[in-house]
Amino acid sequence: MDGKILTSSLVQLKGQELRMIYSLLFKTNIVSLISAKTKDLFNKDVDHFNASLEKEIEKLTHISDEALQIDLFLKLTEIYELKGSQYDSALEIEQKCAEIIQSAHEEMLKDEKEYKEFVHSASDKTALQIMIHYQMQKLFSAFDGKFREFDEKERNNFTEKIHQFLMELPAEKQAQLKEKLNIDDLTNETVRQIMVTQGSVIVLSIIVEVAGFAAYTTLTTAIATSMAIVGVTLPFGVYTFATTLLSLIINPFVLIPLALGGGGWLITRQNKHLRKKLVPVVLLQMTLPLIVGIGHEEVEQQNLQAFIARWQHQREKQNEQNTQLHRLLKEIAFNEKNARALEKKSSEISKDIAHLISEMEHLHRSFKQMIYSIQPGEQSALYTSLLEISASKKEQIASLEVQMMSNSKQSGFWNTLTSAFDKNSYKNEIRSLEKDVEQTENQLVTEFLAMDCAILQSEQQRYAAIQDRISELNHERSDYSKSSIQMRQDIAKLEADLLDVKKELKEHQKRFYGLKDIL
């Protein structure tokens, strides 16, 4: 039943009242609250908390009622870290609202000893009813001191409103009140006198006990009006919030850590605690009008369907993002598989090329041994010239080696020192000549392979075939490499798109608490 009441109250909450409750609960924090109260000390002509609240309410004017209703509902579930649901039926929403009420009830049981004692004396009521009665009792107690300060005219104005309400009650209810208040007549004067002698809190509590929740509308209106007489012009909802907030900011367990320079973690923790303290007040403000009979079932059903439709829109957006995310993951996996296949093929071709190069080098070495066995009659002029150059270079190398050996046999310090420098010079010159010989022999091999000689035909063909195959494989490898690089670039773009979608999804789930719990 509690869940149904809160659901109905939520979807019927509109306009300024909705924005006031939203702002009080989610735009109020410890730092801004203490700041406002501090400013009040220096300028008592302005209620800085109310002024700040009005600014926050103004900021919400461009947001639709339906959007704020959903946001209010989701943030209430987030405060108690309740798991999200589909919310595609009234029953699901009512069940979650019941969880919100139960969580608030359990939090109050943990934090407030007086509430725990109050619950034991009201075991026949639901959690929502108990919270409302308890808060109204606290309000009556807070008001009692103000009532005693009223002058005669202010008391009469207040009791007149109460008396008018009592006169509208059924006769049996009036009789019960007379008995409980121990009076003979329910006149304005007797009500005023008994409130003065016994205290307003006792009288108001008895009225609620007899008349039920319906009495709260009259009593809260009367209290709010009377408080305006003595200078409190806040709406009643703000007044009840302010009473709770004031009790929090004068709490030494809140003030002392902040005064000692509490960091961001501590402030965040205190703000979470503040919101949990304010939830019962929110529930009171939201549900009391419905409990006392204000509301229309037809309008409620229309509002509920609009609420569900708006939530479904957010779910559909998440579904689209998840679909896009899975598509990107699938594309990345597919492209990754293809890229690896291309890279594997390129690697295999590289191995084949390396094997062919090794075989070609082996043939090349054997050709170097054969180039000096070609008969002069079969040699071209260039071939003969290259042989002569090679022979000349080799003779120079041999001469240098002989000279180097001769120098090494000389004795004496100076000769030994000179020989060491000469030896290094000879070695450098020999290395240079050996490179020349290497280049000349490579040219000879090229000429050798170009000769039209039947005895060399098979080796020449094999060498040429290897060269052609290496060229083909290099082209193949180049194509695979280009495709692989392009594939990797495509994967990088897809991964960037994936990060964007993940970020959008995370922000959407953060914006609408509980979405991530829905598969």
Coordinates of C-alpha atoms in Angstrom, one line a residue:
M1 CA 0.0 0.0 0.0
D2 CA 2.8 2.4 0.9
G3 CA 4.4 1.8 -2.5
K4 CA 1.2 2.6 -4.4
I5 CA 0.7 5.8 -2.4
L6 CA 4.2 7.1 -3.1
T7 CA 3.8 6.1 -6.8
S8 CA 0.6 8.0 -7.1
S9 CA 2.1 11.0 -5.2
L10 CA 5.1 11.0 -7.5
V11 CA 3.2 11.1 -10.8
Q12 CA 0.8 13.8 -9.5
L13 CA 3.6 16.0 -8.2
K14 CA 3.8 19.1 -10.5
G15 CA 5.0 22.6 -11.0
Q16 CA 6.5 24.7 -8.2
E17 CA 5.9 22.0 -5.6
L18 CA 7.8 19.4 -7.6
R19 CA 10.7 21.8 -8.3
M20 CA 10.8 22.9 -4.6
I21 CA 11.1 19.3 -3.4
Y22 CA 13.7 18.4 -6.1
S23 CA 15.8 21.5 -5.3
L24 CA 15.6 21.0 -1.5
L25 CA 16.7 17.4 -1.8
F26 CA 19.3 17.5 -4.5
K27 CA 20.5 21.1 -4.7
T28 CA 21.0 21.5 -1.0
N29 CA 24.4 20.6 0.5
I30 CA 26.3 21.1 3.8
V31 CA 28.6 23.8 2.5
S32 CA 25.9 25.9 0.9
L33 CA 23.7 25.5 3.9
I34 CA 26.3 26.6 6.4
S35 CA 27.2 29.5 4.0
A36 CA 23.6 30.7 3.9
K37 CA 23.2 30.5 7.7
T38 CA 26.5 32.4 8.1
K39 CA 25.3 35.1 5.8
D40 CA 22.1 35.3 7.9
L41 CA 24.2 36.3 10.9
F42 CA 25.5 39.4 9.1
N43 CA 22.3 40.3 7.2
K44 CA 19.1 39.3 9.0
D45 CA 16.9 41.1 6.5
V46 CA 17.4 38.4 3.9
D47 CA 16.8 34.7 4.2
H48 CA 19.8 33.5 2.2
F49 CA 18.8 29.9 2.2
N50 CA 15.4 30.7 0.7
A51 CA 17.0 33.1 -1.8
S52 CA 19.4 30.4 -2.9
L53 CA 16.6 27.9 -3.1
E54 CA 14.5 30.2 -5.3
K55 CA 17.4 30.5 -7.7
E56 CA 17.7 26.7 -7.9
I57 CA 14.0 26.4 -8.5
E58 CA 14.2 29.0 -11.3
K59 CA 16.9 26.9 -13.0
L60 CA 14.5 24.0 -13.3
T61 CA 11.7 25.9 -15.1
H62 CA 12.8 24.7 -18.5
I63 CA 12.7 21.0 -17.5
S64 CA 9.4 19.2 -17.9
D65 CA 7.5 17.9 -14.9
E66 CA 7.7 14.3 -16.4
A67 CA 11.5 14.6 -16.6
L68 CA 11.8 15.8 -13.1
Q69 CA 9.5 13.1 -11.8
I70 CA 11.7 10.4 -13.2
D71 CA 14.8 12.1 -12.0
L72 CA 13.4 12.5 -8.5
F73 CA 12.3 8.8 -8.5
L74 CA 15.7 7.6 -9.7
K75 CA 17.7 9.7 -7.4
L76 CA 15.7 8.4 -4.4
T77 CA 16.6 4.9 -5.5
E78 CA 20.2 5.9 -5.9
I79 CA 20.4 7.4 -2.4
Y80 CA 19.7 3.9 -1.0
E81 CA 21.6 2.1 -3.8
L82 CA 18.6 0.1 -4.8
K83 CA 18.9 -2.0 -7.9
G84 CA 17.2 -0.8 -11.0
S85 CA 14.2 -2.5 -12.7
Q86 CA 12.4 -2.4 -16.0
Y87 CA 9.7 -0.1 -14.6
D88 CA 7.3 -1.0 -17.4
S89 CA 4.3 -1.5 -15.2
A90 CA 2.7 0.3 -12.2
L91 CA 3.4 -2.8 -10.1
E92 CA 7.2 -2.6 -10.6
I93 CA 7.2 1.1 -9.8
E94 CA 5.1 0.6 -6.7
Q95 CA 7.4 -2.2 -5.5
K96 CA 10.4 0.1 -5.9
C97 CA 8.6 2.9 -4.1
A98 CA 7.9 0.5 -1.3
E99 CA 11.6 -0.3 -1.2
I100 CA 12.4 3.5 -1.0
I101 CA 10.0 3.9 2.0
Q102 CA 11.4 0.8 3.7
S103 CA 15.0 2.0 3.3
A104 CA 14.1 5.4 4.7
H105 CA 12.3 3.8 7.6
E106 CA 15.3 1.5 8.4
E107 CA 17.7 4.4 8.1
M108 CA 15.7 6.4 10.7
L109 CA 15.6 3.3 13.0
K110 CA 19.4 3.3 12.9
D111 CA 20.0 7.0 13.4
E112 CA 17.2 8.2 15.7
K113 CA 16.5 6.7 19.1
E114 CA 13.3 8.6 19.5
Y115 CA 12.0 7.2 16.2
K116 CA 12.8 3.7 17.3
E117 CA 10.7 4.3 20.5
F118 CA 7.9 5.9 18.4
V119 CA 7.8 2.8 16.1
H120 CA 7.2 0.5 19.1
S121 CA 4.2 2.6 20.1
A122 CA 2.7 2.6 16.6
S123 CA 3.1 -1.0 15.5
D124 CA -0.4 -1.1 13.8
K125 CA 0.7 1.5 11.2
T126 CA 2.7 1.1 8.0
A127 CA 6.3 2.4 7.6
L128 CA 5.0 5.5 5.7
Q129 CA 2.3 6.3 8.2
I130 CA 4.8 6.0 11.1
M131 CA 7.3 8.4 9.4
I132 CA 4.6 10.9 8.7
H133 CA 3.1 10.8 12.2
Y134 CA 6.6 11.0 13.7
Q135 CA 7.6 14.1 11.7
M136 CA 4.3 15.8 12.4
Q137 CA 4.8 15.2 16.1
K138 CA 8.2 16.8 15.8
L139 CA 6.7 19.7 13.9
F140 CA 4.0 20.1 16.6
S141 CA 6.7 20.1 19.3
A142 CA 8.7 22.7 17.4
F143 CA 5.6 24.8 17.0
D144 CA 4.5 24.6 20.6
G145 CA 7.3 27.0 21.7
K146 CA 6.2 29.5 19.1
F147 CA 2.5 29.2 20.1
R148 CA 3.4 30.1 23.6
E149 CA 5.0 33.3 22.3
F150 CA 1.9 34.3 20.4
D151 CA -0.1 37.3 21.6
E152 CA -3.9 36.9 22.2
K153 CA -4.8 37.9 18.6
E154 CA -2.3 35.4 17.1
R155 CA -3.6 32.6 19.3
N156 CA -7.2 33.4 18.3
N157 CA -6.4 33.4 14.6
F158 CA -4.7 30.0 14.9
T159 CA -7.3 28.3 17.1
E160 CA -10.1 29.7 14.9
K161 CA -8.7 27.7 11.9
I162 CA -8.5 24.6 14.1
H163 CA -12.1 25.2 15.4
Q164 CA -13.5 25.5 11.9
F165 CA -12.0 22.1 11.0
L166 CA -13.4 20.5 14.2
M167 CA -16.9 21.7 13.5
E168 CA -16.8 20.0 10.1
L169 CA -16.0 16.6 11.7
P170 CA -18.8 14.0 12.2
A171 CA -20.7 14.1 15.5
E172 CA -19.1 10.9 16.7
K173 CA -15.6 12.3 16.1
Q174 CA -16.4 15.5 17.9
A175 CA -17.7 13.4 20.8
Q176 CA -14.4 11.4 20.9
L177 CA -12.4 14.7 21.0
K178 CA -14.5 16.1 23.8
E179 CA -13.8 12.9 25.8
K180 CA -10.1 12.8 25.1
L181 CA -9.6 16.5 25.7
N182 CA -11.9 16.4 28.8
I183 CA -14.0 19.3 27.7
D184 CA -17.8 19.8 27.4
D185 CA -18.0 22.0 24.3
L186 CA -15.7 22.4 21.2
T187 CA -15.7 26.1 21.1
N188 CA -12.9 28.4 19.9
E189 CA -12.4 29.5 23.4
T190 CA -12.2 26.0 24.9
V191 CA -9.8 24.9 22.2
R192 CA -7.6 28.0 22.8
Q193 CA -7.7 27.6 26.6
I194 CA -6.7 23.9 26.5
M195 CA -3.9 24.6 24.1
V196 CA -2.6 27.2 26.5
T197 CA -2.9 25.0 29.6
Q198 CA -2.0 21.6 28.2
G199 CA 0.3 22.7 25.3
S200 CA -0.5 22.8 21.6
V201 CA 1.5 19.6 20.9
I202 CA -0.9 17.5 23.0
V203 CA -4.0 19.0 21.6
L204 CA -2.8 18.8 18.0
S205 CA -1.7 15.2 18.5
I206 CA -5.1 14.2 19.9
I207 CA -6.9 15.9 17.0
V208 CA -4.8 13.8 14.6
E209 CA -5.4 10.7 16.6
V210 CA -9.2 11.1 16.3
A211 CA -9.5 12.8 12.9
G212 CA -6.8 10.8 11.2
F213 CA -4.6 12.1 8.3
A214 CA -7.2 14.5 7.1
A215 CA -6.4 16.7 10.1
Y216 CA -2.8 17.3 8.8
T217 CA -4.0 19.5 5.9
T218 CA -5.7 21.9 8.2
L219 CA -3.1 21.8 10.9
T220 CA -0.1 22.3 8.6
T221 CA -1.9 25.2 6.8
A222 CA -2.7 26.8 10.2
I223 CA 0.9 26.4 11.4
A224 CA 2.4 27.8 8.2
T225 CA 0.0 30.7 8.2
S226 CA 0.7 31.4 11.9
M227 CA 4.5 31.2 11.4
A228 CA 4.1 33.8 8.6
I229 CA 2.6 36.1 11.2
V230 CA 5.8 36.0 13.2
G231 CA 8.0 36.6 10.2
V232 CA 8.5 33.1 8.7
T233 CA 7.3 33.5 5.1
L234 CA 8.6 30.2 3.7
P235 CA 6.2 27.7 2.2
F236 CA 5.2 25.0 4.6
G237 CA 7.3 22.4 2.7
V238 CA 10.4 24.6 3.0
Y239 CA 9.7 25.3 6.6
T240 CA 9.7 21.5 7.5
F241 CA 12.9 21.1 5.4
A242 CA 14.6 24.0 7.1
T243 CA 13.7 22.5 10.6
T244 CA 15.5 19.3 9.6
L245 CA 18.4 21.1 8.1
L246 CA 18.9 23.3 11.1
S247 CA 19.1 20.3 13.4
L248 CA 21.8 18.9 11.1
I249 CA 24.0 22.0 10.8
I250 CA 24.1 22.5 14.6
N251 CA 25.2 18.9 15.1
P252 CA 28.8 19.0 16.4
F253 CA 29.5 15.7 14.5
V254 CA 28.9 17.7 11.3
L255 CA 30.4 21.0 12.3
I256 CA 33.6 20.0 14.1
P257 CA 35.1 17.9 11.2
L258 CA 34.3 20.6 8.7
A259 CA 35.8 23.3 11.0
L260 CA 39.0 21.2 11.2
G261 CA 39.3 21.3 7.4
G262 CA 37.4 18.2 6.3
G263 CA 38.3 17.3 2.8
G264 CA 36.2 16.5 -0.3
W265 CA 35.6 12.9 0.9
L266 CA 34.2 14.1 4.2
I267 CA 32.0 16.7 2.6
T268 CA 30.7 14.1 0.1
R269 CA 29.9 11.7 3.0
Q270 CA 28.1 14.4 4.9
N271 CA 26.1 15.4 1.9
K272 CA 25.0 11.8 1.4
H273 CA 24.0 11.7 5.1
L274 CA 22.1 15.0 4.6
R275 CA 20.1 13.6 1.8
K276 CA 19.2 10.5 3.7
K277 CA 18.0 12.7 6.5
L278 CA 15.9 14.7 4.1
V279 CA 14.2 11.8 2.3
P280 CA 11.6 11.2 5.1
V281 CA 10.7 14.9 4.8
V282 CA 10.4 14.5 1.0
L283 CA 8.1 11.5 1.5
L284 CA 5.9 13.5 3.9
Q285 CA 5.6 16.4 1.4
M286 CA 4.9 14.1 -1.5
T287 CA 2.4 11.7 0.0
L288 CA 0.4 13.8 2.6
P289 CA -1.9 15.5 0.0
L290 CA -2.8 12.1 -1.4
I291 CA -3.3 10.5 2.0
V292 CA -5.8 13.1 3.0
G293 CA -7.7 12.6 -0.2
I294 CA -6.4 15.1 -2.7
G295 CA -5.9 13.6 -6.2
H296 CA -7.8 12.1 -9.1
E297 CA -7.4 8.5 -10.2
E298 CA -7.9 9.3 -13.9
V299 CA -5.2 11.9 -13.9
E300 CA -3.0 9.6 -11.9
Q301 CA -3.3 6.9 -14.5
Q302 CA -2.5 9.3 -17.4
N303 CA 0.5 10.6 -15.5
L304 CA 1.7 7.1 -14.7
Q305 CA 1.6 6.1 -18.3
A306 CA 3.5 9.2 -19.3
F307 CA 6.1 8.4 -16.6
I308 CA 6.5 4.8 -17.9
A309 CA 6.7 6.0 -21.5
R310 CA 9.4 8.5 -20.7
W311 CA 11.4 5.8 -18.8
Q312 CA 11.0 3.4 -21.7
H313 CA 12.5 6.1 -24.0
Q314 CA 15.6 6.1 -21.8
R315 CA 15.7 2.3 -21.8
E316 CA 15.4 2.3 -25.6
K317 CA 18.3 4.7 -25.8
Q318 CA 20.4 2.4 -23.7
N319 CA 19.4 -0.5 -25.9
E320 CA 20.5 1.4 -29.0
Q321 CA 23.8 2.2 -27.4
N322 CA 24.3 -1.4 -26.3
T323 CA 23.4 -2.6 -29.8
Q324 CA 25.9 -0.1 -31.3
L325 CA 28.5 -1.3 -28.7
H326 CA 28.0 -5.0 -29.6
R327 CA 28.1 -4.2 -33.3
L328 CA 31.4 -2.4 -32.9
L329 CA 32.9 -5.2 -30.8
K330 CA 31.8 -7.7 -33.4
E331 CA 33.4 -5.6 -36.2
I332 CA 36.6 -5.1 -34.3
A333 CA 36.8 -8.9 -33.6
F334 CA 36.2 -9.7 -37.3
N335 CA 38.7 -7.1 -38.5
E336 CA 41.2 -8.2 -35.9
K337 CA 40.9 -11.8 -37.1
N338 CA 41.4 -10.7 -40.7
A339 CA 44.4 -8.4 -39.8
R340 CA 46.1 -11.3 -38.0
A341 CA 45.5 -13.6 -41.0
L342 CA 47.0 -11.0 -43.3
E343 CA 50.0 -10.5 -40.9
K344 CA 50.4 -14.3 -40.7
K345 CA 50.4 -14.6 -44.4
S346 CA 52.9 -11.7 -44.7
S347 CA 55.1 -13.5 -42.2
E348 CA 55.0 -16.8 -44.0
I349 CA 55.9 -15.0 -47.3
S350 CA 58.9 -13.4 -45.5
K351 CA 60.1 -16.8 -44.4
D352 CA 59.7 -18.1 -48.0
I353 CA 61.7 -15.1 -49.3
A354 CA 64.4 -15.7 -46.7
H355 CA 64.7 -19.3 -47.8
L356 CA 64.9 -18.4 -51.5
I357 CA 67.5 -15.7 -50.7
S358 CA 69.6 -18.3 -48.8
E359 CA 69.4 -20.6 -51.8
M360 CA 70.3 -17.8 -54.2
E361 CA 73.3 -16.8 -52.0
H362 CA 74.4 -20.5 -52.1
L363 CA 74.3 -20.4 -55.9
H364 CA 76.0 -17.1 -55.9
R365 CA 78.9 -18.5 -53.9
S366 CA 79.2 -21.5 -56.2
F367 CA 79.2 -19.1 -59.2
K368 CA 82.1 -17.1 -57.7
Q369 CA 84.2 -20.3 -57.8
M370 CA 83.2 -21.0 -61.4
I371 CA 83.9 -17.5 -62.8
Y372 CA 87.6 -18.2 -63.0
S373 CA 87.2 -21.5 -64.9
I374 CA 85.7 -19.9 -68.1
Q375 CA 87.9 -20.3 -71.1
P376 CA 89.3 -17.1 -72.7
G377 CA 87.5 -17.9 -75.9
E378 CA 84.1 -17.9 -74.2
Q379 CA 84.8 -14.6 -72.4
S380 CA 83.4 -11.2 -73.4
A381 CA 85.7 -8.2 -73.4
L382 CA 84.0 -6.9 -70.3
Y383 CA 84.4 -10.3 -68.6
T384 CA 88.1 -10.4 -69.4
S385 CA 88.6 -6.8 -68.2
L386 CA 86.8 -7.7 -64.9
L387 CA 89.0 -10.7 -64.5
E388 CA 92.1 -8.6 -64.9
I389 CA 90.9 -6.0 -62.4
S390 CA 90.1 -8.8 -59.9
A391 CA 93.5 -10.4 -60.4
S392 CA 95.2 -7.0 -60.1
K393 CA 93.4 -6.2 -56.8
K394 CA 94.3 -9.6 -55.4
E395 CA 98.0 -9.1 -56.3
Q396 CA 97.9 -5.8 -54.5
I397 CA 96.4 -7.5 -51.5
A398 CA 99.1 -10.2 -51.6
S399 CA 101.9 -7.5 -51.9
L400 CA 100.5 -5.7 -48.9
E401 CA 100.4 -8.8 -46.8
V402 CA 104.0 -9.6 -47.7
Q403 CA 105.1 -6.1 -46.8
M404 CA 103.1 -6.3 -43.5
M405 CA 104.8 -9.6 -42.6
S406 CA 108.2 -8.1 -43.4
N407 CA 107.7 -5.1 -41.2
S408 CA 106.7 -7.3 -38.3
K409 CA 110.1 -9.0 -38.3
Q410 CA 112.0 -5.7 -37.8
S411 CA 113.5 -5.2 -34.3
G412 CA 114.0 -2.1 -32.1
F413 CA 111.6 0.2 -30.3
W414 CA 111.2 2.7 -33.1
N415 CA 110.8 0.0 -35.8
T416 CA 108.3 -1.8 -33.7
L417 CA 106.3 1.4 -33.2
T418 CA 106.5 2.3 -36.9
S419 CA 105.5 -1.2 -37.8
A420 CA 102.4 -1.0 -35.6
F421 CA 101.2 2.2 -37.4
D422 CA 102.0 0.7 -40.8
K423 CA 100.2 -2.5 -40.0
N424 CA 97.0 -0.6 -39.2
S425 CA 97.3 1.3 -42.5
Y426 CA 97.9 -1.9 -44.5
K427 CA 94.9 -3.5 -42.9
N428 CA 92.6 -0.6 -43.9
E429 CA 94.0 -0.7 -47.4
I430 CA 93.6 -4.5 -47.7
R431 CA 89.9 -4.2 -46.5
S432 CA 89.2 -1.6 -49.1
L433 CA 90.8 -3.8 -51.8
E434 CA 88.8 -6.8 -50.7
K435 CA 85.6 -4.8 -51.1
D436 CA 86.7 -3.9 -54.6
V437 CA 87.3 -7.6 -55.3
E438 CA 83.9 -8.5 -53.9
Q439 CA 82.2 -5.9 -56.2
T440 CA 84.2 -7.0 -59.2
E441 CA 83.4 -10.7 -58.6
N442 CA 79.7 -9.8 -58.3
Q443 CA 79.9 -8.1 -61.7
L444 CA 81.6 -11.2 -63.0
V445 CA 78.8 -13.4 -61.7
T446 CA 76.3 -11.1 -63.4
E447 CA 78.2 -11.5 -66.7
F448 CA 78.6 -15.2 -66.0
L449 CA 74.9 -15.6 -65.7
A450 CA 74.3 -13.7 -69.0
M451 CA 76.6 -16.0 -71.0
D452 CA 75.0 -18.2 -73.6
C453 CA 76.5 -21.4 -72.4
A454 CA 74.7 -24.8 -72.5
I455 CA 76.7 -26.2 -69.5
L456 CA 75.5 -23.3 -67.3
Q457 CA 71.9 -23.1 -68.5
S458 CA 70.3 -25.1 -65.6
E459 CA 72.1 -23.0 -63.0
Q460 CA 71.3 -19.8 -64.8
Q461 CA 67.6 -20.7 -65.1
R462 CA 67.4 -21.7 -61.5
Y463 CA 69.0 -18.4 -60.4
A464 CA 66.7 -16.4 -62.6
A465 CA 63.7 -18.4 -61.4
I466 CA 64.6 -17.6 -57.8
Q467 CA 65.0 -13.9 -58.6
D468 CA 61.6 -13.9 -60.3
R469 CA 59.9 -15.7 -57.4
I470 CA 61.4 -13.4 -54.8
S471 CA 60.1 -10.4 -56.9
E472 CA 56.6 -12.0 -57.0
L473 CA 56.7 -12.7 -53.3
N474 CA 57.8 -9.2 -52.5
H475 CA 54.8 -7.8 -54.4
E476 CA 52.5 -10.2 -52.6
R477 CA 53.9 -9.3 -49.2
S478 CA 53.6 -5.6 -50.0
D479 CA 49.9 -6.1 -50.9
Y480 CA 49.3 -8.1 -47.7
S481 CA 51.2 -5.5 -45.7
K482 CA 49.1 -2.6 -47.1
S483 CA 45.9 -4.5 -46.5
S484 CA 47.0 -5.2 -42.9
I485 CA 48.0 -1.6 -42.3
Q486 CA 44.6 -0.4 -43.6
M487 CA 42.8 -3.0 -41.5
R488 CA 44.7 -1.8 -38.4
Q489 CA 43.7 1.7 -39.2
D490 CA 40.1 0.6 -39.5
I491 CA 40.4 -1.2 -36.2
A492 CA 41.8 1.9 -34.5
K493 CA 38.9 4.0 -35.8
L494 CA 36.4 1.4 -34.6
E495 CA 38.1 1.3 -31.2
A496 CA 37.8 5.1 -31.0
D497 CA 34.1 4.9 -31.9
L498 CA 33.8 2.1 -29.3
L499 CA 35.3 4.4 -26.6
D500 CA 32.9 7.1 -27.5
V501 CA 29.9 4.8 -27.3
K502 CA 31.1 3.4 -24.0
K503 CA 31.5 7.0 -22.7
E504 CA 28.0 7.9 -23.8
L505 CA 26.5 4.8 -22.3
K506 CA 28.3 5.4 -19.0
E507 CA 27.1 9.0 -18.9
H508 CA 23.5 7.9 -19.8
Q509 CA 23.6 5.2 -17.1
K510 CA 24.9 7.7 -14.6
R511 CA 22.3 10.3 -15.6
F512 CA 19.5 7.7 -15.2
Y513 CA 20.4 5.6 -12.2
G514 CA 19.4 1.9 -12.4
L515 CA 19.7 1.5 -16.2
K516 CA 22.9 -0.5 -15.9
D517 CA 21.1 -3.1 -13.8
I518 CA 18.8 -3.8 -16.8
L519 CA 20.0 -6.4 -19.3

